[in-house]
Amino acid sequence: MAIGNRYLGLIDRYRDHLPVNDDTRVISLGEGNTPLIKLKNIPNLLGKDIDIYVKYEGLNPTGSFKDRGMCMAVTKAVEDGSEAIICASTGNTSASAAAYAARAGIKAFVLIPEGKIAMGKLAQAMMYGAEIIQISGNFDEGMELVKQVAKEAPVTIVNSINPFRLQGQKTAAFEIMEELGTAPDYHCLPVGNAGNISAHWMGYCEYKKNGVVNNSPVMVGYQAEGSAPFMRGKMVDDPETIATAIRIGHPQSWDKAWVVKKESNGWFDELTDQEILNTQKMLSEQEGVFCEPASAASLAGALRDIKTGKIPEGSKVVCTLTGNGLKDPDTAIGQCQQAETLKSIPATLEAVTKAVLAEV
Ligand code: AN7
């Protein structure tokens, strides 16, 4: 067995495919190289002959796929001499920006919507020492403010309108193709700003163009019903969903995502909050994989489309699980019946033995 192959993050790994040179000071936390887990119990339950893989991006350093893009964006910001970065965020971008800024030794300003960011994400932004600017408005309003402020102040925007973000995020597609030895038939993602679906498509096209693979997937984007501008065909002004990560009504990569849909012969669809939560719970219970609500939209949508036959049997399907379940403990506990019935018993061998015997 080879030894000494320390993984040093995706910029090191994919240097030849990214806009860096030998002199670039790389800002990395070891992001990327996440597990591609083949589901076993859920396909059995479905009774369908189908290969479903989940790409568990929640295992990145700050618990979401954002780290792939953020390591590139912050590396380039530092290279360009920037001393402060700024973003608007539903939570994960701010956690990631805050961490990479800390690592680089620069300042991070994060605009977050009051009351609509999951507790884990808020804890992260605070712990990493970001300048938190809470607004009484939603993500879309925050994003517009960030664009304006960046014209007035010496700060680099690290939302996905920063092109280096998508460069970093495309590497998730590289990893999938390398592991499968091919592109999947379908790739399903949750869609908010649509940066990630666009980045994946870039990655797939790049490897196909270079002859690494000779196929590319159908790209499928799933939104939450109350926050589904791609289904409405226009921007949504008051987006609402329990999946706060994708509570976005004015997607920043609007045009790009429509191109992805067209070029890949893909589609968009929407899910109710209840469908999203049911799938989040099912994935945890059946497979031992805990993702945040927004992430479960990819699998929830895929399962529905497999059931109806829109995604045919015999397909290889990859669903991106964009964020870790620990990001949003409140929503998780809130949907577990056990949380309501949980009561203490005496700390005695007799009582505990009785409790175990009652359930085996
Ligand atoms: C878990 O953090 O936009 O379609 O500000 O956190 O590329 O926007 C988060 C987005 C999916 C949607 N899943 O990805 C932010 C933010 C999770 C996310 C998305 C987000 P895009």
mmCIF file of C-alpha atoms and ligand atoms in Angstrom:
data_model
loop_
_atom_site.group_PDB
_atom_site.id
_atom_site.type_symbol
_atom_site.label_atom_id
_atom_site.label_comp_id
_atom_site.label_asym_id
_atom_site.label_seq_id
_atom_site.Cartn_x
_atom_site.Cartn_y
_atom_site.Cartn_z
ATOM 1 C CA MET A 1 0.000 0.000 0.000
ATOM 2 C CA ALA A 2 1.290 3.454 -0.882
ATOM 3 C CA ILE A 3 1.997 5.688 2.069
ATOM 4 C CA GLY A 4 2.566 9.423 2.289
ATOM 5 C CA ASN A 5 -0.378 10.498 0.125
ATOM 6 C CA ARG A 6 -1.672 13.222 2.373
ATOM 7 C CA TYR A 7 -4.768 14.883 0.911
ATOM 8 C CA LEU A 8 -4.228 18.642 0.854
ATOM 9 C CA GLY A 9 -7.556 19.937 -0.376
ATOM 10 C CA LEU A 10 -9.097 20.405 -3.770
ATOM 11 C CA ILE A 11 -6.874 23.217 -5.051
ATOM 12 C CA ASP A 12 -3.843 20.994 -4.568
ATOM 13 C CA ARG A 13 -5.686 18.007 -6.044
ATOM 14 C CA TYR A 14 -7.105 19.796 -9.108
ATOM 15 C CA ARG A 15 -4.424 22.449 -9.590
ATOM 16 C CA ASP A 16 -4.342 21.867 -13.378
ATOM 17 C CA HIS A 17 -8.060 22.583 -13.686
ATOM 18 C CA LEU A 18 -8.159 25.697 -11.509
ATOM 19 C CA PRO A 19 -7.001 29.309 -11.936
ATOM 20 C CA VAL A 20 -3.914 29.106 -9.684
ATOM 21 C CA ASN A 21 -0.180 29.070 -10.330
ATOM 22 C CA ASP A 22 2.857 27.869 -8.387
ATOM 23 C CA ASP A 23 3.154 31.151 -6.488
ATOM 24 C CA THR A 24 -0.459 31.255 -5.332
ATOM 25 C CA ARG A 25 -0.821 31.106 -1.558
ATOM 26 C CA VAL A 26 -3.513 28.474 -1.168
ATOM 27 C CA ILE A 27 -6.079 29.019 1.592
ATOM 28 C CA SER A 28 -7.309 25.524 2.398
ATOM 29 C CA LEU A 29 -8.949 23.564 5.181
ATOM 30 C CA GLY A 30 -8.742 20.194 3.437
ATOM 31 C CA GLU A 31 -12.081 20.605 1.642
ATOM 32 C CA GLY A 32 -13.382 18.152 -0.966
ATOM 33 C CA ASN A 33 -12.777 14.409 -1.264
ATOM 34 C CA THR A 34 -16.207 13.726 0.244
ATOM 35 C CA PRO A 35 -17.815 10.261 0.318
ATOM 36 C CA LEU A 36 -20.025 9.039 -2.501
ATOM 37 C CA ILE A 37 -22.274 6.635 -0.635
ATOM 38 C CA LYS A 38 -24.336 4.042 -2.489
ATOM 39 C CA LEU A 39 -27.766 3.681 -0.908
ATOM 40 C CA LYS A 40 -28.838 0.149 -0.021
ATOM 41 C CA ASN A 41 -32.006 0.130 2.037
ATOM 42 C CA ILE A 42 -33.946 2.861 0.264
ATOM 43 C CA PRO A 43 -33.672 1.243 -3.220
ATOM 44 C CA ASN A 44 -34.818 -2.034 -1.610
ATOM 45 C CA LEU A 45 -37.835 -0.302 -0.124
ATOM 46 C CA LEU A 46 -38.614 1.233 -3.511
ATOM 47 C CA GLY A 47 -38.462 -2.186 -5.147
ATOM 48 C CA LYS A 48 -36.728 -0.634 -8.149
ATOM 49 C CA ASP A 49 -33.546 -1.675 -9.893
ATOM 50 C CA ILE A 50 -31.705 1.597 -9.531
ATOM 51 C CA ASP A 51 -28.271 2.786 -8.354
ATOM 52 C CA ILE A 52 -28.645 5.809 -6.097
ATOM 53 C CA TYR A 53 -25.519 7.481 -4.735
ATOM 54 C CA VAL A 54 -25.428 10.391 -2.335
ATOM 55 C CA LYS A 55 -22.468 12.771 -2.442
ATOM 56 C CA TYR A 56 -22.158 13.731 1.209
ATOM 57 C CA GLU A 57 -20.954 17.310 0.993
ATOM 58 C CA GLY A 58 -21.907 17.827 4.627
ATOM 59 C CA LEU A 59 -18.529 16.300 5.475
ATOM 60 C CA ASN A 60 -16.615 19.338 4.232
ATOM 61 C CA PRO A 61 -14.667 21.339 6.858
ATOM 62 C CA THR A 62 -17.538 23.688 7.733
ATOM 63 C CA GLY A 63 -20.239 21.130 6.948
ATOM 64 C CA SER A 64 -21.361 22.169 3.472
ATOM 65 C CA PHE A 65 -20.387 22.216 -0.218
ATOM 66 C CA LYS A 66 -19.689 25.940 0.068
ATOM 67 C CA ASP A 67 -16.147 25.150 1.203
ATOM 68 C CA ARG A 68 -15.252 23.982 -2.302
ATOM 69 C CA GLY A 69 -16.038 27.378 -3.743
ATOM 70 C CA MET A 70 -14.891 29.380 -0.758
ATOM 71 C CA CYS A 71 -11.337 28.012 -0.736
ATOM 72 C CA MET A 72 -10.985 29.233 -4.340
ATOM 73 C CA ALA A 73 -12.723 32.567 -3.777
ATOM 74 C CA VAL A 74 -10.699 33.400 -0.674
ATOM 75 C CA THR A 75 -7.450 32.162 -2.228
ATOM 76 C CA LYS A 76 -8.023 34.524 -5.166
ATOM 77 C CA ALA A 77 -9.163 37.414 -2.956
ATOM 78 C CA VAL A 78 -5.948 37.142 -0.955
ATOM 79 C CA GLU A 79 -3.898 36.840 -4.129
ATOM 80 C CA ASP A 80 -5.495 40.062 -5.356
ATOM 81 C CA GLY A 81 -4.552 41.821 -2.115
ATOM 82 C CA SER A 82 -8.036 41.969 -0.611
ATOM 83 C CA GLU A 83 -8.196 42.352 3.173
ATOM 84 C CA ALA A 84 -11.923 41.805 3.627
ATOM 85 C CA ILE A 85 -14.622 39.636 2.098
ATOM 86 C CA ILE A 86 -18.381 40.049 2.249
ATOM 87 C CA CYS A 87 -21.425 37.904 1.500
ATOM 88 C CA ALA A 88 -25.141 37.658 2.038
ATOM 89 C CA SER A 89 -26.179 34.238 3.207
ATOM 90 C CA THR A 90 -28.910 31.876 4.260
ATOM 91 C CA GLY A 91 -26.238 30.435 6.572
ATOM 92 C CA ASN A 92 -23.791 28.078 4.937
ATOM 93 C CA THR A 93 -21.979 30.635 2.804
ATOM 94 C CA SER A 94 -21.482 32.827 5.869
ATOM 95 C CA ALA A 95 -20.113 29.901 7.917
ATOM 96 C CA SER A 96 -17.704 29.003 5.142
ATOM 97 C CA ALA A 97 -16.641 32.589 4.409
ATOM 98 C CA ALA A 98 -16.024 33.171 8.100
ATOM 99 C CA ALA A 99 -13.836 30.075 8.407
ATOM 100 C CA TYR A 100 -11.712 30.729 5.324
ATOM 101 C CA ALA A 101 -11.293 34.392 6.278
ATOM 102 C CA ALA A 102 -10.065 33.279 9.693
ATOM 103 C CA ARG A 103 -7.634 30.902 8.036
ATOM 104 C CA ALA A 104 -6.382 33.644 5.695
ATOM 105 C CA GLY A 105 -6.184 36.264 8.429
ATOM 106 C CA ILE A 106 -8.610 38.667 6.755
ATOM 107 C CA LYS A 107 -11.982 40.076 7.767
ATOM 108 C CA ALA A 108 -15.364 38.583 6.835
ATOM 109 C CA PHE A 109 -18.615 40.555 6.795
ATOM 110 C CA VAL A 110 -21.726 38.390 6.615
ATOM 111 C CA LEU A 111 -25.290 39.624 6.077
ATOM 112 C CA ILE A 112 -27.849 37.202 7.463
ATOM 113 C CA PRO A 113 -31.657 37.276 7.549
ATOM 114 C CA GLU A 114 -32.954 37.716 11.075
ATOM 115 C CA GLY A 115 -34.608 34.597 12.509
ATOM 116 C CA LYS A 116 -34.184 32.551 9.332
ATOM 117 C CA ILE A 117 -30.774 31.015 9.768
ATOM 118 C CA ALA A 118 -30.234 27.608 11.354
ATOM 119 C CA MET A 119 -28.616 27.597 14.774
ATOM 120 C CA GLY A 120 -25.496 25.650 13.814
ATOM 121 C CA LYS A 121 -24.694 28.109 11.047
ATOM 122 C CA LEU A 122 -25.087 31.102 13.316
ATOM 123 C CA ALA A 123 -22.849 29.445 15.893
ATOM 124 C CA GLN A 124 -20.202 28.923 13.235
ATOM 125 C CA ALA A 125 -20.194 32.522 11.978
ATOM 126 C CA MET A 126 -19.827 33.725 15.561
ATOM 127 C CA MET A 127 -17.118 31.235 16.507
ATOM 128 C CA TYR A 128 -15.009 31.927 13.421
ATOM 129 C CA GLY A 129 -15.185 35.599 14.318
ATOM 130 C CA ALA A 130 -17.067 37.094 11.378
ATOM 131 C CA GLU A 131 -18.549 40.584 11.535
ATOM 132 C CA ILE A 132 -22.200 39.589 11.567
ATOM 133 C CA ILE A 133 -24.661 42.046 10.098
ATOM 134 C CA GLN A 134 -28.176 40.841 10.779
ATOM 135 C CA ILE A 135 -30.856 42.430 8.611
ATOM 136 C CA SER A 136 -34.598 42.501 9.002
ATOM 137 C CA GLY A 137 -34.973 41.227 5.469
ATOM 138 C CA ASN A 138 -34.426 38.040 3.497
ATOM 139 C CA PHE A 139 -31.433 36.675 1.559
ATOM 140 C CA ASP A 140 -32.418 38.396 -1.686
ATOM 141 C CA GLU A 141 -32.507 41.812 -0.019
ATOM 142 C CA GLY A 142 -29.181 41.088 1.646
ATOM 143 C CA MET A 143 -27.647 40.126 -1.689
ATOM 144 C CA GLU A 144 -28.685 43.416 -3.294
ATOM 145 C CA LEU A 145 -27.217 45.342 -0.354
ATOM 146 C CA VAL A 146 -23.942 43.433 -0.613
ATOM 147 C CA LYS A 147 -23.636 44.361 -4.290
ATOM 148 C CA GLN A 148 -24.189 48.033 -3.434
ATOM 149 C CA VAL A 149 -21.849 48.095 -0.445
ATOM 150 C CA ALA A 150 -19.037 46.462 -2.430
ATOM 151 C CA LYS A 151 -19.103 49.499 -4.715
ATOM 152 C CA GLU A 152 -18.475 51.788 -1.732
ATOM 153 C CA ALA A 153 -16.099 49.759 0.445
ATOM 154 C CA PRO A 154 -12.880 47.765 -0.196
ATOM 155 C CA VAL A 155 -14.450 44.318 0.176
ATOM 156 C CA THR A 156 -14.518 41.306 -2.145
ATOM 157 C CA ILE A 157 -17.892 39.622 -2.682
ATOM 158 C CA VAL A 158 -17.664 35.865 -2.096
ATOM 159 C CA ASN A 159 -21.224 34.921 -3.012
ATOM 160 C CA SER A 160 -21.475 32.638 -6.039
ATOM 161 C CA ILE A 161 -21.559 35.653 -8.382
ATOM 162 C CA ASN A 162 -17.797 35.556 -7.704
ATOM 163 C CA PRO A 163 -16.688 33.319 -10.608
ATOM 164 C CA PHE A 164 -14.001 31.596 -8.542
ATOM 165 C CA ARG A 165 -16.729 30.057 -6.385
ATOM 166 C CA LEU A 166 -18.079 27.984 -9.265
ATOM 167 C CA GLN A 167 -14.552 26.991 -10.298
ATOM 168 C CA GLY A 168 -14.014 25.408 -6.900
ATOM 169 C CA GLN A 169 -17.450 23.813 -6.796
ATOM 170 C CA LYS A 170 -17.060 22.088 -10.180
ATOM 171 C CA THR A 171 -14.543 19.718 -8.551
ATOM 172 C CA ALA A 172 -17.395 17.775 -6.924
ATOM 173 C CA ALA A 173 -18.345 16.579 -10.419
ATOM 174 C CA PHE A 174 -14.714 15.585 -11.070
ATOM 175 C CA GLU A 175 -14.686 13.432 -7.940
ATOM 176 C CA ILE A 176 -17.926 11.701 -8.908
ATOM 177 C CA MET A 177 -16.710 10.850 -12.411
ATOM 178 C CA GLU A 178 -13.378 9.573 -11.110
ATOM 179 C CA GLU A 179 -15.124 7.272 -8.632
ATOM 180 C CA LEU A 180 -17.782 5.962 -10.995
ATOM 181 C CA GLY A 181 -15.468 5.798 -14.003
ATOM 182 C CA THR A 182 -18.209 7.579 -15.923
ATOM 183 C CA ALA A 183 -20.639 10.453 -15.477
ATOM 184 C CA PRO A 184 -23.917 9.383 -13.838
ATOM 185 C CA ASP A 185 -27.114 9.265 -15.893
ATOM 186 C CA TYR A 186 -28.867 11.765 -13.619
ATOM 187 C CA HIS A 187 -27.514 14.304 -11.155
ATOM 188 C CA CYS A 188 -30.029 15.768 -8.721
ATOM 189 C CA LEU A 189 -29.391 18.867 -6.601
ATOM 190 C CA PRO A 190 -31.303 21.263 -4.398
ATOM 191 C CA VAL A 191 -31.479 24.678 -6.053
ATOM 192 C CA GLY A 192 -31.341 28.063 -4.359
ATOM 193 C CA ASN A 193 -29.182 30.549 -6.235
ATOM 194 C CA ALA A 194 -28.438 27.770 -8.751
ATOM 195 C CA GLY A 195 -24.687 28.274 -8.454
ATOM 196 C CA ASN A 196 -24.001 24.675 -7.540
ATOM 197 C CA ILE A 197 -25.997 23.087 -10.346
ATOM 198 C CA SER A 198 -24.196 25.417 -12.779
ATOM 199 C CA ALA A 199 -20.796 24.558 -11.280
ATOM 200 C CA HIS A 200 -21.450 20.826 -11.534
ATOM 201 C CA TRP A 201 -22.436 21.171 -15.160
ATOM 202 C CA MET A 202 -19.154 23.029 -15.831
ATOM 203 C CA GLY A 203 -17.259 20.134 -14.240
ATOM 204 C CA TYR A 204 -19.102 17.498 -16.249
ATOM 205 C CA CYS A 205 -18.588 19.374 -19.508
ATOM 206 C CA GLU A 206 -14.906 19.927 -18.788
ATOM 207 C CA TYR A 207 -14.149 16.219 -18.284
ATOM 208 C CA LYS A 208 -16.209 15.284 -21.325
ATOM 209 C CA LYS A 209 -14.370 17.830 -23.452
ATOM 210 C CA ASN A 210 -11.009 16.539 -22.195
ATOM 211 C CA GLY A 211 -12.027 12.970 -23.013
ATOM 212 C CA VAL A 212 -11.931 11.760 -19.394
ATOM 213 C CA VAL A 213 -15.525 10.530 -19.846
ATOM 214 C CA ASN A 214 -17.705 10.276 -22.929
ATOM 215 C CA ASN A 215 -21.095 10.996 -21.389
ATOM 216 C CA SER A 216 -22.775 13.649 -19.257
ATOM 217 C CA PRO A 217 -25.735 13.538 -16.890
ATOM 218 C CA VAL A 218 -29.226 14.914 -17.103
ATOM 219 C CA MET A 219 -29.216 17.703 -14.507
ATOM 220 C CA VAL A 220 -32.246 17.944 -12.239
ATOM 221 C CA GLY A 221 -32.848 20.834 -9.844
ATOM 222 C CA TYR A 222 -35.322 20.645 -6.977
ATOM 223 C CA GLN A 223 -36.756 23.614 -5.093
ATOM 224 C CA ALA A 224 -38.996 24.037 -2.080
ATOM 225 C CA GLU A 225 -42.577 24.780 -3.095
ATOM 226 C CA GLY A 226 -42.721 28.130 -1.290
ATOM 227 C CA SER A 227 -39.455 29.223 -2.810
ATOM 228 C CA ALA A 228 -39.511 27.955 -6.363
ATOM 229 C CA PRO A 229 -38.779 30.729 -8.866
ATOM 230 C CA PHE A 230 -37.618 28.208 -11.501
ATOM 231 C CA MET A 231 -41.052 26.574 -11.374
ATOM 232 C CA ARG A 232 -42.873 29.897 -11.524
ATOM 233 C CA GLY A 233 -40.681 31.082 -14.391
ATOM 234 C CA LYS A 234 -40.041 34.326 -12.559
ATOM 235 C CA MET A 235 -38.538 35.757 -9.392
ATOM 236 C CA VAL A 236 -40.435 35.172 -6.135
ATOM 237 C CA ASP A 237 -40.548 38.109 -3.737
ATOM 238 C CA ASP A 238 -41.534 36.397 -0.493
ATOM 239 C CA PRO A 239 -39.859 33.000 -0.501
ATOM 240 C CA GLU A 240 -40.765 30.736 2.421
ATOM 241 C CA THR A 241 -39.683 27.231 3.394
ATOM 242 C CA ILE A 242 -38.528 25.299 6.424
ATOM 243 C CA ALA A 243 -35.405 24.502 4.391
ATOM 244 C CA THR A 244 -33.943 27.936 5.166
ATOM 245 C CA ALA A 245 -30.767 27.258 3.158
ATOM 246 C CA ILE A 246 -32.799 27.485 -0.058
ATOM 247 C CA ARG A 247 -35.178 30.232 1.047
ATOM 248 C CA ILE A 248 -34.168 32.244 -2.030
ATOM 249 C CA GLY A 249 -36.554 33.953 -4.446
ATOM 250 C CA HIS A 250 -34.126 35.799 -6.720
ATOM 251 C CA PRO A 251 -31.521 33.238 -7.828
ATOM 252 C CA GLN A 252 -28.221 34.837 -8.790
ATOM 253 C CA SER A 253 -27.401 32.192 -11.426
ATOM 254 C CA TRP A 254 -30.822 32.413 -13.106
ATOM 255 C CA ASP A 255 -29.592 32.489 -16.721
ATOM 256 C CA LYS A 256 -26.880 29.895 -16.154
ATOM 257 C CA ALA A 257 -29.351 27.424 -14.674
ATOM 258 C CA TRP A 258 -31.718 27.643 -17.635
ATOM 259 C CA VAL A 259 -28.773 26.905 -19.923
ATOM 260 C CA VAL A 260 -27.890 23.864 -17.785
ATOM 261 C CA LYS A 261 -31.459 22.600 -18.031
ATOM 262 C CA LYS A 262 -31.474 23.008 -21.810
ATOM 263 C CA GLU A 263 -28.010 21.616 -22.534
ATOM 264 C CA SER A 264 -28.424 18.596 -20.247
ATOM 265 C CA ASN A 265 -32.065 17.871 -21.172
ATOM 266 C CA GLY A 266 -32.858 18.319 -17.513
ATOM 267 C CA TRP A 267 -35.758 19.705 -15.522
ATOM 268 C CA PHE A 268 -36.753 21.564 -12.374
ATOM 269 C CA ASP A 269 -39.362 20.439 -9.891
ATOM 270 C CA GLU A 270 -40.644 21.429 -6.456
ATOM 271 C CA LEU A 271 -41.331 19.675 -3.161
ATOM 272 C CA THR A 272 -43.458 20.514 -0.177
ATOM 273 C CA ASP A 273 -41.719 21.127 3.140
ATOM 274 C CA GLN A 274 -43.295 17.912 4.425
ATOM 275 C CA GLU A 275 -41.844 15.847 1.574
ATOM 276 C CA ILE A 276 -38.430 17.353 2.272
ATOM 277 C CA LEU A 277 -38.608 16.586 6.004
ATOM 278 C CA ASN A 278 -39.909 13.043 5.450
ATOM 279 C CA THR A 279 -36.979 12.287 3.170
ATOM 280 C CA GLN A 280 -34.464 13.833 5.571
ATOM 281 C CA LYS A 281 -35.760 11.510 8.303
ATOM 282 C CA MET A 282 -35.936 8.470 6.032
ATOM 283 C CA LEU A 283 -32.349 8.936 4.857
ATOM 284 C CA SER A 284 -31.155 9.153 8.464
ATOM 285 C CA GLU A 285 -33.165 6.142 9.627
ATOM 286 C CA GLN A 286 -32.636 3.907 6.620
ATOM 287 C CA GLU A 287 -29.058 4.687 5.650
ATOM 288 C CA GLY A 288 -27.417 6.441 8.612
ATOM 289 C CA VAL A 289 -26.834 9.628 6.640
ATOM 290 C CA PHE A 290 -27.935 12.864 8.289
ATOM 291 C CA CYS A 291 -28.242 15.892 6.010
ATOM 292 C CA GLU A 292 -29.887 19.253 6.488
ATOM 293 C CA PRO A 293 -33.437 19.826 5.169
ATOM 294 C CA ALA A 294 -32.453 21.683 1.970
ATOM 295 C CA SER A 295 -30.135 18.840 1.031
ATOM 296 C CA ALA A 296 -32.905 16.259 1.343
ATOM 297 C CA ALA A 297 -34.762 18.007 -1.489
ATOM 298 C CA SER A 298 -32.401 16.360 -3.992
ATOM 299 C CA LEU A 299 -33.193 12.850 -2.794
ATOM 300 C CA ALA A 300 -36.887 13.585 -2.225
ATOM 301 C CA GLY A 301 -37.206 14.739 -5.815
ATOM 302 C CA ALA A 302 -35.168 11.870 -7.199
ATOM 303 C CA LEU A 303 -37.251 9.282 -5.331
ATOM 304 C CA ARG A 304 -40.458 10.765 -6.661
ATOM 305 C CA ASP A 305 -39.122 10.814 -10.222
ATOM 306 C CA ILE A 306 -37.877 7.223 -9.887
ATOM 307 C CA LYS A 307 -41.297 6.107 -8.631
ATOM 308 C CA THR A 308 -43.084 7.705 -11.569
ATOM 309 C CA GLY A 309 -40.548 6.341 -14.042
ATOM 310 C CA LYS A 310 -39.395 9.787 -15.163
ATOM 311 C CA ILE A 311 -35.974 8.531 -14.033
ATOM 312 C CA PRO A 312 -35.995 5.003 -15.528
ATOM 313 C CA GLU A 313 -34.891 1.769 -13.869
ATOM 314 C CA GLY A 314 -31.304 0.805 -14.567
ATOM 315 C CA SER A 315 -30.112 4.410 -14.138
ATOM 316 C CA LYS A 316 -27.154 5.634 -12.110
ATOM 317 C CA VAL A 317 -28.394 8.568 -10.054
ATOM 318 C CA VAL A 318 -26.291 10.901 -7.924
ATOM 319 C CA CYS A 319 -27.951 13.168 -5.361
ATOM 320 C CA THR A 320 -25.894 15.913 -3.768
ATOM 321 C CA LEU A 321 -26.378 16.244 -0.018
ATOM 322 C CA THR A 322 -25.235 19.835 0.234
ATOM 323 C CA GLY A 323 -25.095 20.297 4.014
ATOM 324 C CA ASN A 324 -24.737 18.408 7.292
ATOM 325 C CA GLY A 325 -27.773 17.599 9.417
ATOM 326 C CA LEU A 326 -26.076 19.057 12.493
ATOM 327 C CA LYS A 327 -26.419 22.515 10.970
ATOM 328 C CA ASP A 328 -30.083 22.666 11.940
ATOM 329 C CA PRO A 329 -30.708 20.709 15.145
ATOM 330 C CA ASP A 330 -33.937 22.600 15.897
ATOM 331 C CA THR A 331 -35.692 21.414 12.747
ATOM 332 C CA ALA A 332 -34.381 17.882 13.261
ATOM 333 C CA ILE A 333 -35.568 17.597 16.858
ATOM 334 C CA GLY A 334 -38.828 19.324 15.978
ATOM 335 C CA GLN A 335 -39.813 16.524 13.611
ATOM 336 C CA CYS A 336 -38.934 13.609 15.900
ATOM 337 C CA GLN A 337 -41.859 12.266 17.886
ATOM 338 C CA GLN A 338 -39.363 10.874 20.368
ATOM 339 C CA ALA A 339 -38.520 14.435 21.377
ATOM 340 C CA GLU A 340 -42.023 14.830 22.810
ATOM 341 C CA THR A 341 -42.225 11.511 24.644
ATOM 342 C CA LEU A 342 -38.666 11.501 25.964
ATOM 343 C CA LYS A 343 -38.783 11.179 29.744
ATOM 344 C CA SER A 344 -36.289 10.194 32.397
ATOM 345 C CA ILE A 345 -36.296 6.947 34.345
ATOM 346 C CA PRO A 346 -34.384 6.173 37.539
ATOM 347 C CA ALA A 347 -30.638 5.573 37.052
ATOM 348 C CA THR A 348 -30.897 1.980 38.245
ATOM 349 C CA LEU A 349 -29.979 -1.307 36.564
ATOM 350 C CA GLU A 350 -33.512 -2.557 37.076
ATOM 351 C CA ALA A 351 -35.163 0.380 35.322
ATOM 352 C CA VAL A 352 -32.724 0.457 32.397
ATOM 353 C CA THR A 353 -32.897 -3.319 31.883
ATOM 354 C CA LYS A 354 -36.673 -3.104 31.865
ATOM 355 C CA ALA A 355 -36.574 -0.300 29.281
ATOM 356 C CA VAL A 356 -34.278 -2.309 26.980
ATOM 357 C CA LEU A 357 -36.236 -5.560 27.336
ATOM 358 C CA ALA A 358 -39.431 -3.761 26.465
ATOM 359 C CA GLU A 359 -38.026 -2.886 23.034
ATOM 360 C CA VAL A 360 -35.923 -5.874 21.915
HETATM 361 C C1 AN7 B 1 -27.430 23.273 2.216
HETATM 362 O O1 AN7 B 1 -25.526 29.901 2.230
HETATM 363 O O2 AN7 B 1 -27.214 30.369 -0.718
HETATM 364 O O3 AN7 B 1 -28.308 26.660 -5.659
HETATM 365 O O4 AN7 B 1 -26.259 31.750 1.385
HETATM 366 O O5 AN7 B 1 -26.807 25.997 1.924
HETATM 367 O O6 AN7 B 1 -25.856 26.913 -5.288
HETATM 368 O O7 AN7 B 1 -27.488 28.389 -4.098
HETATM 369 C C2 AN7 B 1 -26.981 28.340 0.441
HETATM 370 C C3 AN7 B 1 -27.382 27.489 -0.525
HETATM 371 C C4 AN7 B 1 -28.403 24.009 -1.226
HETATM 372 C C5 AN7 B 1 -28.415 25.943 -2.715
HETATM 373 N N1 AN7 B 1 -28.180 23.379 -0.075
HETATM 374 O O8 AN7 B 1 -27.267 26.014 -3.520
HETATM 375 C C6 AN7 B 1 -26.150 30.516 1.356
HETATM 376 C C7 AN7 B 1 -26.817 29.765 0.274
HETATM 377 C C8 AN7 B 1 -27.659 24.040 0.969
HETATM 378 C C9 AN7 B 1 -27.326 25.391 0.859
HETATM 379 C C10 AN7 B 1 -28.118 25.346 -1.393
HETATM 380 C C11 AN7 B 1 -27.605 26.065 -0.334
HETATM 381 P P1 AN7 B 1 -27.217 27.051 -4.719
#
